[in-house]
Amino acid sequence: MNQTTWTRTLLGGLIIGAATVGAWWAWLGWETGYTVDPETGATSGPYAPWQVVGCVLTLALIAAVGGWLLSPWVVVPVMTVAFTVAWAAHAASTDDTGLWAVGAVLVLVGTAAGTSMVSAGAGLIRRRTRRSPG
């Protein structure tokens, strides 16, 4: 790997990591409360469905751009670790049950699977569009 490629990969990884943590913070990081339905007593939360959908769509966009510009071998581990660490640090600080660790594993697996599919798909589309004439 030459110096230009190394620098581009490092900077790209740092930007993707920062964007991933930013997505977590913008959509989920500020939420700490649970909602209790007064009629049924059912508890839900801490996230509303719209927050999760917004976060997933934002992460998909980051993974797609990252997969287009960089290798999925960079995008997947950076996004997976960045999002999981951000989520787990917050969850661990607000959970008294210890179940945050189970959630962290699920977040890790889900983030790895999602970023793998999206970034690899974007990279594949990029390679195919470069090969096509015209």
Short mmCIF file of C-alpha atoms in Angstrom, two decimals:
data_model
loop_
_atom_site.label_atom_id
_atom_site.label_comp_id
_atom_site.label_asym_id
_atom_site.label_seq_id
_atom_site.Cartn_x
_atom_site.Cartn_y
_atom_site.Cartn_z
CA MET A 1 0.00 0.00 0.00
CA ASN A 2 1.52 3.31 -1.04
CA GLN A 3 1.55 6.42 1.16
CA THR A 4 -1.41 8.08 -0.59
CA THR A 5 -3.59 4.99 -0.26
CA TRP A 6 -2.58 4.53 3.37
CA THR A 7 -3.37 8.16 4.22
CA ARG A 8 -6.71 8.03 2.37
CA THR A 9 -7.67 4.81 4.16
CA LEU A 10 -6.69 6.16 7.58
CA LEU A 11 -8.51 9.48 7.11
CA GLY A 12 -11.51 7.72 5.60
CA GLY A 13 -11.66 5.32 8.54
CA LEU A 14 -11.47 8.18 11.03
CA ILE A 15 -14.23 10.10 9.24
CA ILE A 16 -16.45 7.01 9.05
CA GLY A 17 -15.85 6.29 12.73
CA ALA A 18 -16.71 9.86 13.71
CA ALA A 19 -19.80 9.87 11.48
CA THR A 20 -20.94 6.58 13.01
CA VAL A 21 -20.60 7.85 16.58
CA GLY A 22 -22.31 11.06 15.45
CA ALA A 23 -25.23 9.04 14.06
CA TRP A 24 -25.55 7.17 17.35
CA TRP A 25 -25.51 10.43 19.30
CA ALA A 26 -27.91 12.29 16.99
CA TRP A 27 -30.55 9.56 17.00
CA LEU A 28 -30.08 7.53 20.18
CA GLY A 29 -27.46 9.00 22.49
CA TRP A 30 -29.61 11.62 24.10
CA GLU A 31 -32.50 9.28 24.98
CA THR A 32 -32.52 7.88 28.49
CA GLY A 33 -36.16 7.53 29.49
CA TYR A 34 -38.70 4.78 29.24
CA THR A 35 -42.37 5.34 28.48
CA VAL A 36 -45.09 3.76 30.60
CA ASP A 37 -48.56 3.38 29.12
CA PRO A 38 -50.94 4.67 31.84
CA GLU A 39 -53.75 2.32 30.80
CA THR A 40 -51.82 -0.94 30.53
CA GLY A 41 -48.73 -0.24 32.60
CA ALA A 42 -46.58 -1.56 29.73
CA THR A 43 -43.11 -0.08 29.54
CA SER A 44 -41.40 0.67 26.23
CA GLY A 45 -38.22 2.35 25.19
CA PRO A 46 -35.88 3.90 25.66
CA TYR A 47 -36.00 4.53 21.90
CA ALA A 48 -39.01 5.40 19.79
CA PRO A 49 -39.36 3.52 16.49
CA TRP A 50 -38.67 6.68 14.48
CA GLN A 51 -35.33 7.10 16.27
CA VAL A 52 -34.22 3.58 15.40
CA VAL A 53 -35.35 3.91 11.77
CA GLY A 54 -33.55 7.24 11.43
CA CYS A 55 -30.38 5.79 12.94
CA VAL A 56 -30.44 2.71 10.70
CA LEU A 57 -30.99 4.82 7.57
CA THR A 58 -28.16 7.15 8.56
CA LEU A 59 -25.83 4.21 9.21
CA ALA A 60 -26.83 2.69 5.86
CA LEU A 61 -25.91 5.95 4.13
CA ILE A 62 -22.54 6.07 5.90
CA ALA A 63 -21.86 2.43 4.99
CA ALA A 64 -22.86 3.00 1.36
CA VAL A 65 -20.62 6.04 0.96
CA GLY A 66 -17.83 4.27 2.81
CA GLY A 67 -18.18 1.17 0.65
CA TRP A 68 -18.12 3.32 -2.48
CA LEU A 69 -14.99 5.22 -1.47
CA LEU A 70 -13.13 2.67 0.65
CA SER A 71 -12.90 -1.07 1.06
CA PRO A 72 -15.58 -2.88 3.07
CA TRP A 73 -12.60 -4.35 4.96
CA VAL A 74 -12.18 -0.85 6.43
CA VAL A 75 -15.83 0.20 6.66
CA VAL A 76 -17.23 -2.86 8.45
CA PRO A 77 -14.85 -3.07 11.43
CA VAL A 78 -14.69 0.70 11.92
CA MET A 79 -18.47 1.19 11.90
CA THR A 80 -19.14 -1.95 13.93
CA VAL A 81 -16.67 -1.07 16.68
CA ALA A 82 -17.55 2.65 16.74
CA PHE A 83 -21.30 2.08 17.00
CA THR A 84 -21.07 -0.82 19.45
CA VAL A 85 -18.69 1.01 21.78
CA ALA A 86 -20.83 4.17 21.73
CA TRP A 87 -24.01 2.19 22.38
CA ALA A 88 -22.47 -0.09 25.02
CA ALA A 89 -20.79 2.72 26.97
CA HIS A 90 -24.09 4.54 27.29
CA ALA A 91 -26.10 1.39 28.01
CA ALA A 92 -23.65 0.17 30.66
CA SER A 93 -23.83 3.50 32.46
CA THR A 94 -27.64 3.46 32.64
CA ASP A 95 -28.38 -0.25 33.23
CA ASP A 96 -28.48 -1.83 36.67
CA THR A 97 -29.36 -5.34 35.45
CA GLY A 98 -26.26 -6.18 33.43
CA LEU A 99 -28.37 -6.96 30.38
CA TRP A 100 -26.60 -4.21 28.46
CA ALA A 101 -23.92 -6.82 27.63
CA VAL A 102 -26.50 -8.97 25.81
CA GLY A 103 -27.69 -5.89 23.96
CA ALA A 104 -24.11 -5.01 23.05
CA VAL A 105 -23.58 -8.42 21.45
CA LEU A 106 -26.80 -8.02 19.47
CA VAL A 107 -25.79 -4.50 18.40
CA LEU A 108 -22.35 -5.82 17.38
CA VAL A 109 -23.78 -8.65 15.26
CA GLY A 110 -26.48 -6.48 13.70
CA THR A 111 -24.11 -3.64 12.89
CA ALA A 112 -21.55 -6.01 11.39
CA ALA A 113 -24.18 -7.73 9.24
CA GLY A 114 -25.78 -4.50 8.07
CA THR A 115 -22.56 -2.67 7.29
CA SER A 116 -21.19 -5.75 5.51
CA MET A 117 -24.16 -5.98 3.18
CA VAL A 118 -24.44 -2.27 2.45
CA SER A 119 -20.73 -1.46 2.05
CA ALA A 120 -20.02 -4.57 -0.02
CA GLY A 121 -23.05 -3.81 -2.19
CA ALA A 122 -21.89 -0.24 -2.75
CA GLY A 123 -18.38 -1.41 -3.59
CA LEU A 124 -19.75 -3.98 -6.04
CA ILE A 125 -21.93 -1.39 -7.77
CA ARG A 126 -18.94 0.96 -8.01
CA ARG A 127 -16.77 -1.71 -9.63
CA ARG A 128 -19.51 -2.67 -12.09
CA THR A 129 -20.19 0.93 -13.12
CA ARG A 130 -16.48 1.49 -13.76
CA ARG A 131 -16.32 -1.56 -16.04
CA SER A 132 -19.39 -0.73 -18.10
CA PRO A 133 -18.76 1.15 -21.33
CA GLY A 134 -20.04 4.64 -21.81
#
